[in-house]
Tab-separated table of C-alpha atoms and ligand atoms in Angstrom:
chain	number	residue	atom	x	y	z
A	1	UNK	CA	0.000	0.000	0.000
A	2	UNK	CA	1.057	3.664	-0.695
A	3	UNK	CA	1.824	5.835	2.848
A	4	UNK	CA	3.110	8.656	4.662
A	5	UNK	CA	5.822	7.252	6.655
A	6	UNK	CA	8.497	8.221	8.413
A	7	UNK	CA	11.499	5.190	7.839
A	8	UNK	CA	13.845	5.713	10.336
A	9	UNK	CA	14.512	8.443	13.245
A	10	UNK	CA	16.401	11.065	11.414
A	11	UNK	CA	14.549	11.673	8.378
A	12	UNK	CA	11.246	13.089	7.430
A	13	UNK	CA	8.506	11.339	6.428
A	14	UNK	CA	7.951	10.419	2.580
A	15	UNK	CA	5.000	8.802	0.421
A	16	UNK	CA	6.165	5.096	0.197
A	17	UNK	CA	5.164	1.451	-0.797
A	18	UNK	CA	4.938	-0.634	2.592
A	19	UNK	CA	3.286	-4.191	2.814
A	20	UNK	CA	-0.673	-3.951	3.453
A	21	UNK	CA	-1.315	-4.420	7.061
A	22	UNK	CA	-2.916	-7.724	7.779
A	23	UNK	CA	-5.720	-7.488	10.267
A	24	UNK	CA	-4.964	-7.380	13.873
A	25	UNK	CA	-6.868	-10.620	15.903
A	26	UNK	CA	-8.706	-7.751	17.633
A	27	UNK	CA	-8.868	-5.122	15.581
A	28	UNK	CA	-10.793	-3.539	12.524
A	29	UNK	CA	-8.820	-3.225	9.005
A	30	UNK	CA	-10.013	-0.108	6.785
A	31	UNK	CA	-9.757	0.879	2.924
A	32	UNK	CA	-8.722	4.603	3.783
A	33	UNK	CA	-11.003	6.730	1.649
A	34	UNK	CA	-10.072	10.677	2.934
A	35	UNK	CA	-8.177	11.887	6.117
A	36	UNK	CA	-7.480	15.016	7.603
A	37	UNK	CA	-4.649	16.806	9.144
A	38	UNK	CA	-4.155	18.299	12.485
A	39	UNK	CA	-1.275	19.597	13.877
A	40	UNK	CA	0.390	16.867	15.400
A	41	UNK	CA	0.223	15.249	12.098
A	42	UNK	CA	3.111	17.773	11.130
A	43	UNK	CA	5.062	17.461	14.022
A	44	UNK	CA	5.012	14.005	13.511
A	45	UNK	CA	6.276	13.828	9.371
A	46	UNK	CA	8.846	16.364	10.516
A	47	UNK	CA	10.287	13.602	13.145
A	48	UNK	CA	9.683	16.156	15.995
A	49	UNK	CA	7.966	14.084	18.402
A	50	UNK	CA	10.675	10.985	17.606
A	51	UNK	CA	12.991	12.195	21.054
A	52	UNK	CA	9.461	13.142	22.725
A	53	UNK	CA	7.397	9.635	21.413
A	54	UNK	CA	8.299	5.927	21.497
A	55	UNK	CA	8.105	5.742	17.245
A	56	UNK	CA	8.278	1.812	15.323
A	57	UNK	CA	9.062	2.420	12.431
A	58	UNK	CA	8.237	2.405	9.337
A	59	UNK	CA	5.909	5.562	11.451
A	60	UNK	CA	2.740	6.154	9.489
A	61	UNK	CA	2.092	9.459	10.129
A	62	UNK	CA	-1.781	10.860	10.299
A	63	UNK	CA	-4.670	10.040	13.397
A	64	UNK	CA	-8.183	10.912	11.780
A	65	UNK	CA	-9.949	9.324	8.974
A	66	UNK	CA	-12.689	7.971	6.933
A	67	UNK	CA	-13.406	4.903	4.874
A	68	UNK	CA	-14.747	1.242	4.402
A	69	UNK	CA	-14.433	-1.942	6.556
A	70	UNK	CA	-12.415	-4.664	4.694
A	71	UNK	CA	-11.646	-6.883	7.818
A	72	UNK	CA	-13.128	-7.487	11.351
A	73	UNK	CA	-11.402	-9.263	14.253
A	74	UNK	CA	-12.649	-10.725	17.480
A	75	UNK	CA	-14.599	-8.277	19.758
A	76	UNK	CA	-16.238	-5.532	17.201
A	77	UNK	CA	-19.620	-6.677	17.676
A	78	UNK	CA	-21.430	-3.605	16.312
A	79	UNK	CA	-18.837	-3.287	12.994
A	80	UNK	CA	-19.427	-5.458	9.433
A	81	UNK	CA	-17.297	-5.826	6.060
A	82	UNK	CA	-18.802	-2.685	3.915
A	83	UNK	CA	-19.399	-0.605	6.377
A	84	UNK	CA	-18.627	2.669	5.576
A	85	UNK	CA	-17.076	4.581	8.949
A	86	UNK	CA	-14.737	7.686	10.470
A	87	UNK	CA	-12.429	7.482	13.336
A	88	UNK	CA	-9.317	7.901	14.771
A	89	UNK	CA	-5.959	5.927	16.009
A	90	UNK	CA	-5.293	7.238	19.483
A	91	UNK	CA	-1.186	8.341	19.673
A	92	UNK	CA	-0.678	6.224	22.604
A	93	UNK	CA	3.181	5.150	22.143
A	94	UNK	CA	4.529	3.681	20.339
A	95	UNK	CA	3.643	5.504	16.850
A	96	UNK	CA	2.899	2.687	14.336
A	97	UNK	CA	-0.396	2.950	12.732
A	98	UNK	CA	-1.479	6.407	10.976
A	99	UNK	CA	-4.471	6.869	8.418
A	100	UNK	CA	-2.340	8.943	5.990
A	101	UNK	CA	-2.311	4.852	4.334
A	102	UNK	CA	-4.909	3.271	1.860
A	103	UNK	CA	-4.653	0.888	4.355
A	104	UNK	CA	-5.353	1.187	8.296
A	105	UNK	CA	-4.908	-1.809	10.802
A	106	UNK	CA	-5.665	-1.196	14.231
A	107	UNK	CA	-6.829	-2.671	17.411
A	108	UNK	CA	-6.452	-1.241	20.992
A	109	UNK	CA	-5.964	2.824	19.722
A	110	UNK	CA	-8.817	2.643	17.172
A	111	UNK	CA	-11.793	5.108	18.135
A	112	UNK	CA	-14.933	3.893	15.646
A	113	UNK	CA	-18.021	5.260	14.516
A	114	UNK	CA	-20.247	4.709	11.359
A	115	UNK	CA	-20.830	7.528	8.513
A	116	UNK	CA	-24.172	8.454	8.112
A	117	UNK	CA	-24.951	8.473	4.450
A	118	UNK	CA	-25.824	11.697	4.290
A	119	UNK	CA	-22.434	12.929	5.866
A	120	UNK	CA	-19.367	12.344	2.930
A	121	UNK	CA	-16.394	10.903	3.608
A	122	UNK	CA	-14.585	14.304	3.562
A	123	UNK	CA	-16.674	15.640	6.076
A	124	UNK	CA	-16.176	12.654	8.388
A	125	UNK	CA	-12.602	12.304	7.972
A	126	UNK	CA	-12.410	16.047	9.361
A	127	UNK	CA	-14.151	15.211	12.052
A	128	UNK	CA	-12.635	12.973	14.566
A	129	UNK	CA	-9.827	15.180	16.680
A	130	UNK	CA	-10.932	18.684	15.942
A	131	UNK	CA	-14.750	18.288	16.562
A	132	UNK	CA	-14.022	16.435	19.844
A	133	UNK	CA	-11.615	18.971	21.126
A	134	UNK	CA	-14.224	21.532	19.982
A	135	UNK	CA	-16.652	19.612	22.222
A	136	UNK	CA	-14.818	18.930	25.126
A	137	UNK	CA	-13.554	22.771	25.296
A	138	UNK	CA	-16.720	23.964	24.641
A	139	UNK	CA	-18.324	21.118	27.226
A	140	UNK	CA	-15.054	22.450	30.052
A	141	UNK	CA	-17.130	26.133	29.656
A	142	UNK	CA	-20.573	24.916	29.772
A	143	UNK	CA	-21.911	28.403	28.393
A	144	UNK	CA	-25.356	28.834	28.531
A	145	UNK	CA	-28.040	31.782	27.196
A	146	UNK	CA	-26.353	34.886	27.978
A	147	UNK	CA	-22.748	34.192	27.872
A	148	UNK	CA	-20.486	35.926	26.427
A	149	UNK	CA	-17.666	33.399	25.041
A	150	UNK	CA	-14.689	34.872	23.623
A	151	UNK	CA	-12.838	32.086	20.851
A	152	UNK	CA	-9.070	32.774	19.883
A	153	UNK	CA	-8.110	30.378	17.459
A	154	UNK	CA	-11.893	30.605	16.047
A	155	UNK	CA	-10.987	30.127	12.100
A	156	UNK	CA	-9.087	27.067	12.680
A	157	UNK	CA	-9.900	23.297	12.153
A	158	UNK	CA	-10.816	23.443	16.162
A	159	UNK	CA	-12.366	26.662	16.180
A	160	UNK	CA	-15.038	26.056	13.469
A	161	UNK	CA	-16.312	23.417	15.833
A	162	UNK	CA	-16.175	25.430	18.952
A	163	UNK	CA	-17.915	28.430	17.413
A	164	UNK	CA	-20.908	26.424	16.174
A	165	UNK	CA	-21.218	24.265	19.799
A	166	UNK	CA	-21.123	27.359	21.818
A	167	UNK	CA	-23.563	29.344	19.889
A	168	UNK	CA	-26.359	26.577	19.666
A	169	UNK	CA	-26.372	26.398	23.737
A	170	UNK	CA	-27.341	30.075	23.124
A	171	UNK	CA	-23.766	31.887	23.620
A	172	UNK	CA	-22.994	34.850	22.606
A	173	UNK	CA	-19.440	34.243	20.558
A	174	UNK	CA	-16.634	36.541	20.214
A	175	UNK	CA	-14.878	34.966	17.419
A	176	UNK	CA	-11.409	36.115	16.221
A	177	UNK	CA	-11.537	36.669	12.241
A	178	UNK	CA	-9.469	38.583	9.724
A	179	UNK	CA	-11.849	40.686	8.046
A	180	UNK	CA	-13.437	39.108	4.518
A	181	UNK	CA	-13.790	35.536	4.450
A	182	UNK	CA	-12.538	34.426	8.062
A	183	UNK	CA	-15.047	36.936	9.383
A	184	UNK	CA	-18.053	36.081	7.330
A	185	UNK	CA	-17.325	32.419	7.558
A	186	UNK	CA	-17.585	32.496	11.860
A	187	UNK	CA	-20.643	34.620	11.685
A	188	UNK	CA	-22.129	32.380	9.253
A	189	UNK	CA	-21.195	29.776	11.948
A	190	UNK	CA	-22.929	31.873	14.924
A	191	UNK	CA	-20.557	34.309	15.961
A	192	UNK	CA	-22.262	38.028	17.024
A	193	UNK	CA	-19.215	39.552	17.298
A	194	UNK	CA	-15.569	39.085	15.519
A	195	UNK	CA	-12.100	40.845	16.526
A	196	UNK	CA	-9.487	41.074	13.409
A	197	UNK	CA	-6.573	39.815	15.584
A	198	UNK	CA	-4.152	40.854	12.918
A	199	UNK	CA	-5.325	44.572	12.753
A	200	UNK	CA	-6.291	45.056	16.672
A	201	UNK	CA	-5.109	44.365	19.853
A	202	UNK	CA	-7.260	41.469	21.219
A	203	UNK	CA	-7.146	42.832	24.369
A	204	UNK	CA	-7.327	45.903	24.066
A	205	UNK	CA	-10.484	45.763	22.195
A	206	UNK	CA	-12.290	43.199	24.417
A	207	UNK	CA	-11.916	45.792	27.247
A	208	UNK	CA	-13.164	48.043	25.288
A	209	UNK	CA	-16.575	46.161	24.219
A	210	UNK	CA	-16.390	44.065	27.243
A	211	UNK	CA	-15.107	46.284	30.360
A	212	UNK	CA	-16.900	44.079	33.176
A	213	UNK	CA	-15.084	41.150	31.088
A	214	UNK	CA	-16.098	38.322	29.447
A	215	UNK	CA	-18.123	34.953	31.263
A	216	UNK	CA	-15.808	32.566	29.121
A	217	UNK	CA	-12.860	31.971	27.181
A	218	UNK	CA	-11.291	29.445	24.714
A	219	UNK	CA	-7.873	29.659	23.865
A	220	UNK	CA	-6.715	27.708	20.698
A	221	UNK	CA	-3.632	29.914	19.955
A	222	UNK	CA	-1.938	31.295	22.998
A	223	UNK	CA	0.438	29.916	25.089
A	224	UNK	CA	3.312	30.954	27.410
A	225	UNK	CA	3.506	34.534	28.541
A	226	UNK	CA	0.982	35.503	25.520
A	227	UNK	CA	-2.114	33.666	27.692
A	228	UNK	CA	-2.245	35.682	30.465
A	229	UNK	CA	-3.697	39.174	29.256
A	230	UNK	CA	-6.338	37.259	27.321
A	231	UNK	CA	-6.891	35.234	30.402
A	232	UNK	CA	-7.351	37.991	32.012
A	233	UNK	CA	-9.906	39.365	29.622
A	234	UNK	CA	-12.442	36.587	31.988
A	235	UNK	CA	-13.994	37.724	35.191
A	236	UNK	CA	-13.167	36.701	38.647
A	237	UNK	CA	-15.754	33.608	38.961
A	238	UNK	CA	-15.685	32.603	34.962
A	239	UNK	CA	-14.436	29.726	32.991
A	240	UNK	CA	-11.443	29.134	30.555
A	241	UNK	CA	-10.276	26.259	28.404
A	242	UNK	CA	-6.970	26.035	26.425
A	243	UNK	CA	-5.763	23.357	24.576
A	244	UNK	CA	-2.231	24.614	25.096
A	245	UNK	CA	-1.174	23.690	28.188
A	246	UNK	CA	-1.474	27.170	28.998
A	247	UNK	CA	-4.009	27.637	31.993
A	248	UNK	CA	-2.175	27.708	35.515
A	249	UNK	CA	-5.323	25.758	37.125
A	250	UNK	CA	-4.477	27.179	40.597
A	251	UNK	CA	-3.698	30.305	39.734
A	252	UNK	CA	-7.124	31.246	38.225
A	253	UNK	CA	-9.052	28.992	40.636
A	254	UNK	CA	-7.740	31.968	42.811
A	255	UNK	CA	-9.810	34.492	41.856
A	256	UNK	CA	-12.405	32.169	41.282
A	257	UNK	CA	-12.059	31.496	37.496
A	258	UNK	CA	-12.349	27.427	36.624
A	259	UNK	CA	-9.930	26.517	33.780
A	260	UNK	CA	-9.396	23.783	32.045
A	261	UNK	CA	-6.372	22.491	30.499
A	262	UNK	CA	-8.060	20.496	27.711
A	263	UNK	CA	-6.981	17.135	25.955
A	264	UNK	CA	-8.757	16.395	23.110
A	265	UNK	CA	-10.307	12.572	23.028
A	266	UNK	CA	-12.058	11.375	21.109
A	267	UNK	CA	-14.517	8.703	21.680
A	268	UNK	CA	-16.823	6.673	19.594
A	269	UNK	CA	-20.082	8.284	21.386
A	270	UNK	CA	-18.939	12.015	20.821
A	271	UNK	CA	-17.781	10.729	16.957
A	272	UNK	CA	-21.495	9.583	16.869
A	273	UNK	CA	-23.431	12.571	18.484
A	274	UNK	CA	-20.636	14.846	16.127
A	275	UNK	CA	-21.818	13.272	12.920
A	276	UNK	CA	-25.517	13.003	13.725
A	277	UNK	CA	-25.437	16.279	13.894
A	278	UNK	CA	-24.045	17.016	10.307
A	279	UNK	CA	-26.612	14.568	9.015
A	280	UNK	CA	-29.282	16.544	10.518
A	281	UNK	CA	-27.934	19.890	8.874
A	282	UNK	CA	-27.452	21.132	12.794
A	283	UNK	CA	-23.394	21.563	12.203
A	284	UNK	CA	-21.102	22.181	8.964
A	285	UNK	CA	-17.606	20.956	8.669
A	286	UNK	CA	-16.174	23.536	6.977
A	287	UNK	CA	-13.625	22.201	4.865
A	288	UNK	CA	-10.537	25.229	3.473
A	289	UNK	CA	-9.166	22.844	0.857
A	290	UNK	CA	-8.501	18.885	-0.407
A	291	UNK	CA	-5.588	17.864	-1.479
A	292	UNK	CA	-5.017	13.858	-3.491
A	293	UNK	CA	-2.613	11.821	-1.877
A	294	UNK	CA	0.013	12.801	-3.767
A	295	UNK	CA	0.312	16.282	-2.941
A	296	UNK	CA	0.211	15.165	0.769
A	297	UNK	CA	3.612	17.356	1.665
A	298	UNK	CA	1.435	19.682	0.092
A	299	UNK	CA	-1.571	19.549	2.275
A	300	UNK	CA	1.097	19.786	5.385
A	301	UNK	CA	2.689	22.768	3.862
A	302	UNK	CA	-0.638	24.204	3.680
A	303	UNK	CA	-1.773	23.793	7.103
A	304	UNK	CA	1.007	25.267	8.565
A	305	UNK	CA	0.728	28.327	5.775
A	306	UNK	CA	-2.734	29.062	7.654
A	307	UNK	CA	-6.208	27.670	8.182
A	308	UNK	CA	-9.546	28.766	7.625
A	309	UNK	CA	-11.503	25.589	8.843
A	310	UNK	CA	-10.226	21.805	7.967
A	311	UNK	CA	-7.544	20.650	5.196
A	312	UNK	CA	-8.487	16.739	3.859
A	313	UNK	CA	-6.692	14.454	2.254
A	314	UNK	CA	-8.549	12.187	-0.606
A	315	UNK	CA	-7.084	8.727	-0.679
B	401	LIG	N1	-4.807	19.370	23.357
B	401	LIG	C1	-5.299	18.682	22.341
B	401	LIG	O1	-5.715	17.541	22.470
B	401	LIG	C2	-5.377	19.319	21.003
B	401	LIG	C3	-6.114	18.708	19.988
B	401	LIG	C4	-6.216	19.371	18.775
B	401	LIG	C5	-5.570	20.594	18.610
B	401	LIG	N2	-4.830	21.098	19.621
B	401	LIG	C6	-4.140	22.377	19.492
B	401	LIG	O2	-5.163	23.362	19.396
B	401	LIG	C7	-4.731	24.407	18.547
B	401	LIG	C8	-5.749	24.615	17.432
B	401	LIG	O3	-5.756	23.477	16.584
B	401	LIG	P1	-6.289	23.605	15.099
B	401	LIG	O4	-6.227	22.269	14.504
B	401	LIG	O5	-7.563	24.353	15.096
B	401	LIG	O6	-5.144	24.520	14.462
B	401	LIG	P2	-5.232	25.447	13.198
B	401	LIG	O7	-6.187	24.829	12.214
B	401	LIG	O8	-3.851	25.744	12.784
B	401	LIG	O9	-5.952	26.771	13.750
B	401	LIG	C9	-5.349	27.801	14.418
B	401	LIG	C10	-6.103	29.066	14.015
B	401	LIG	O10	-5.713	30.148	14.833
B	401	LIG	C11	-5.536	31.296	14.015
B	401	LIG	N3	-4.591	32.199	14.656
B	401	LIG	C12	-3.239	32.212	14.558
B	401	LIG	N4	-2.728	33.186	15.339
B	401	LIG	C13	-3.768	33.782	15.925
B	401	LIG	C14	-3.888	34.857	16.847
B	401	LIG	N5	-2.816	35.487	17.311
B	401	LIG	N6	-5.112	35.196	17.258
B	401	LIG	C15	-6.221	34.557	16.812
B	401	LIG	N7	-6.173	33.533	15.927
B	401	LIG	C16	-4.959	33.156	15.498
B	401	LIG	C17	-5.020	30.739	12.729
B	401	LIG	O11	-5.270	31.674	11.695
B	401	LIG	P3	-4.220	31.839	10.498
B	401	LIG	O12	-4.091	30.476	9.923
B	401	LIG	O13	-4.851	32.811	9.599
B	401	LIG	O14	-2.940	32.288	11.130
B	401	LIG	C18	-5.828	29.473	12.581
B	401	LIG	O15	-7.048	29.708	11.900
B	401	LIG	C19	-3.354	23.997	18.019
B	401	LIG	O16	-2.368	24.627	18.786
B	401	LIG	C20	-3.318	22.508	18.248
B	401	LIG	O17	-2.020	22.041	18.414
B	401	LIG	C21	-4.729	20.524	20.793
């Protein structure tokens, strides 16, 4: 089969031949139809995480995707030959397995849900990692009617997600946007109110609009000494999630702010309740560009370049 791979430690990953995978006694085998990336998908090709990772090698590199059941093993009760599905392999060490293969083999890290018809296999595959960290940051806020939810990172493959979930429990979102398309595509996904983050001072101009603060905040870009202003842009007694690492738990919980340090899993119930959604026309995957498999360095190159919702791969 043709894959992303990295072959040894020191060397970047590269579209090769490998043998197909034969199907693990307890796992699921899958005819890779589209999958997307994320960003550890290019810290991965670029052998970044090999001194941070356990990594067997040949490393297929890439964690969500979609496609067709060609082989079940023992203990996948609710799973058939045929059955067209979306999922992701959990990077639990050691890195093996990665969907950026026509071929996927997986047991113990494979998260599993079916594809609604109606939902197309580029839509699912850009599902898995960034919808579920959308949910479970979103979920860490719990905003309700009336909250004002500010979203750095909003244009993103996460942020698309997270705009849409917040608004629809009746949020008011604060979306970061460049003006033009990044801006018209978050209102179009709920947003009331957009900052351009390239032409303003974020916070400066959330004090400004907001001066008693906002109730919530999710952080998808910040880190380091860069997270504490915005932080600070949520009352004493709000909520924050980051999926940065950034929040000092402790710290806020001081002046009475919960945060959450968020780590996106995915799990075949919120892969379910994700998709259903699309189906019923109650969530869009926005989707910036595909790319064949071919042009796969391409597709990284592009994600890092900049993202204005998900970047798929067709396989
Ligand atoms: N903890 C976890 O489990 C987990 C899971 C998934 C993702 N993540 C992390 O979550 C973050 C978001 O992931 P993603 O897949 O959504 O990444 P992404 O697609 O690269 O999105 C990041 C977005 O932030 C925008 N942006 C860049 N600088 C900004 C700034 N100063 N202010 C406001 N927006 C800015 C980018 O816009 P431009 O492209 O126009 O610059 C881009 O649209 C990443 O850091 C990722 O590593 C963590």
């Amino acid at each position: 089969m043709k894959a992303f791979a990295l072959l040894a430690p020191d060397s970047h990953a590269a579209l090769v031949d490998l043998p197909d995978p034969a199907l693990a006694s307890d796992g699921v085998r899958i005819r890779v139809a589209a999958a997307s990336i994320n960003g550890f998908d290019v810290f991965e090709a670029t052998a970044n995480l090999v001194r941070m990772m356990e990594h067997r090698f040949p490393t297929v590199v890439g964690r969500d995707f979609s496609g067709v059941v060609d082989a079940v093993g023992e203990g996948w009760e609710d799973v058939e030959v045929g059955d067209e599905v979306f999922g992701f392999i959990s990077s639990q060490p050691p890195l093996e397995v990665g969907t950026f293969a026509e071929i996927v083999s997986e047991g113990p890290r494979l998260v599993l849900a079916g594809k609604p018809p109606a939902v197309s296999f580029i839509e699912a595959a850009a599902i898995p990692l960034a919808g579920s960290t959308a949910l479970d940051s979103v979920d860490a806020v719990h905003p309700g009617p009336g909250d004002s939810v500010l979203i750095v990172g909003a244009t993103g493959g996460v942020g698309v997600f997270a705009v849409q979930l917040a608004a629809q429990r009746g949020a008011t979102v604060i979306a970061t946007a460049k003006t033009g398309d990044e801006e018209a595509l978050v209102r179009s996904l709920g947003a009331t109110d957009t900052v351009d983050y390239a032409n303003a001072d974020l916070v400066a101009t959330i004090r400004e609009r907001y001066p008693n603060g906002v109730d919530a905040l999710i952080d998808f870009v910040n880190r380091g000494d860069a997270f504490g202003p915005v932080a600070d842009l949520v009352h004493d007694g709000g909520r924050i999630a980051t999926t940065l690492g950034a929040a000092d738990v402790d710290a806020l919980a001081a002046r009475g702010v919960k945060a959450t340090n968020v780590g996106g899993s995915p799990t075949h119930d919120k892969l379910a309740m994700l998709a259903e959604a699309v189906e019923a026309g109650t969530l869009t995957v926005p989707i910036q560009q595909t790319f064949a498999f071919d042009e796969v360095e391409d597709a990284l190159a592009a994600f890092t370049a900049g993202t204005l919702g998900k970047i798929v791969l067709v396989i």
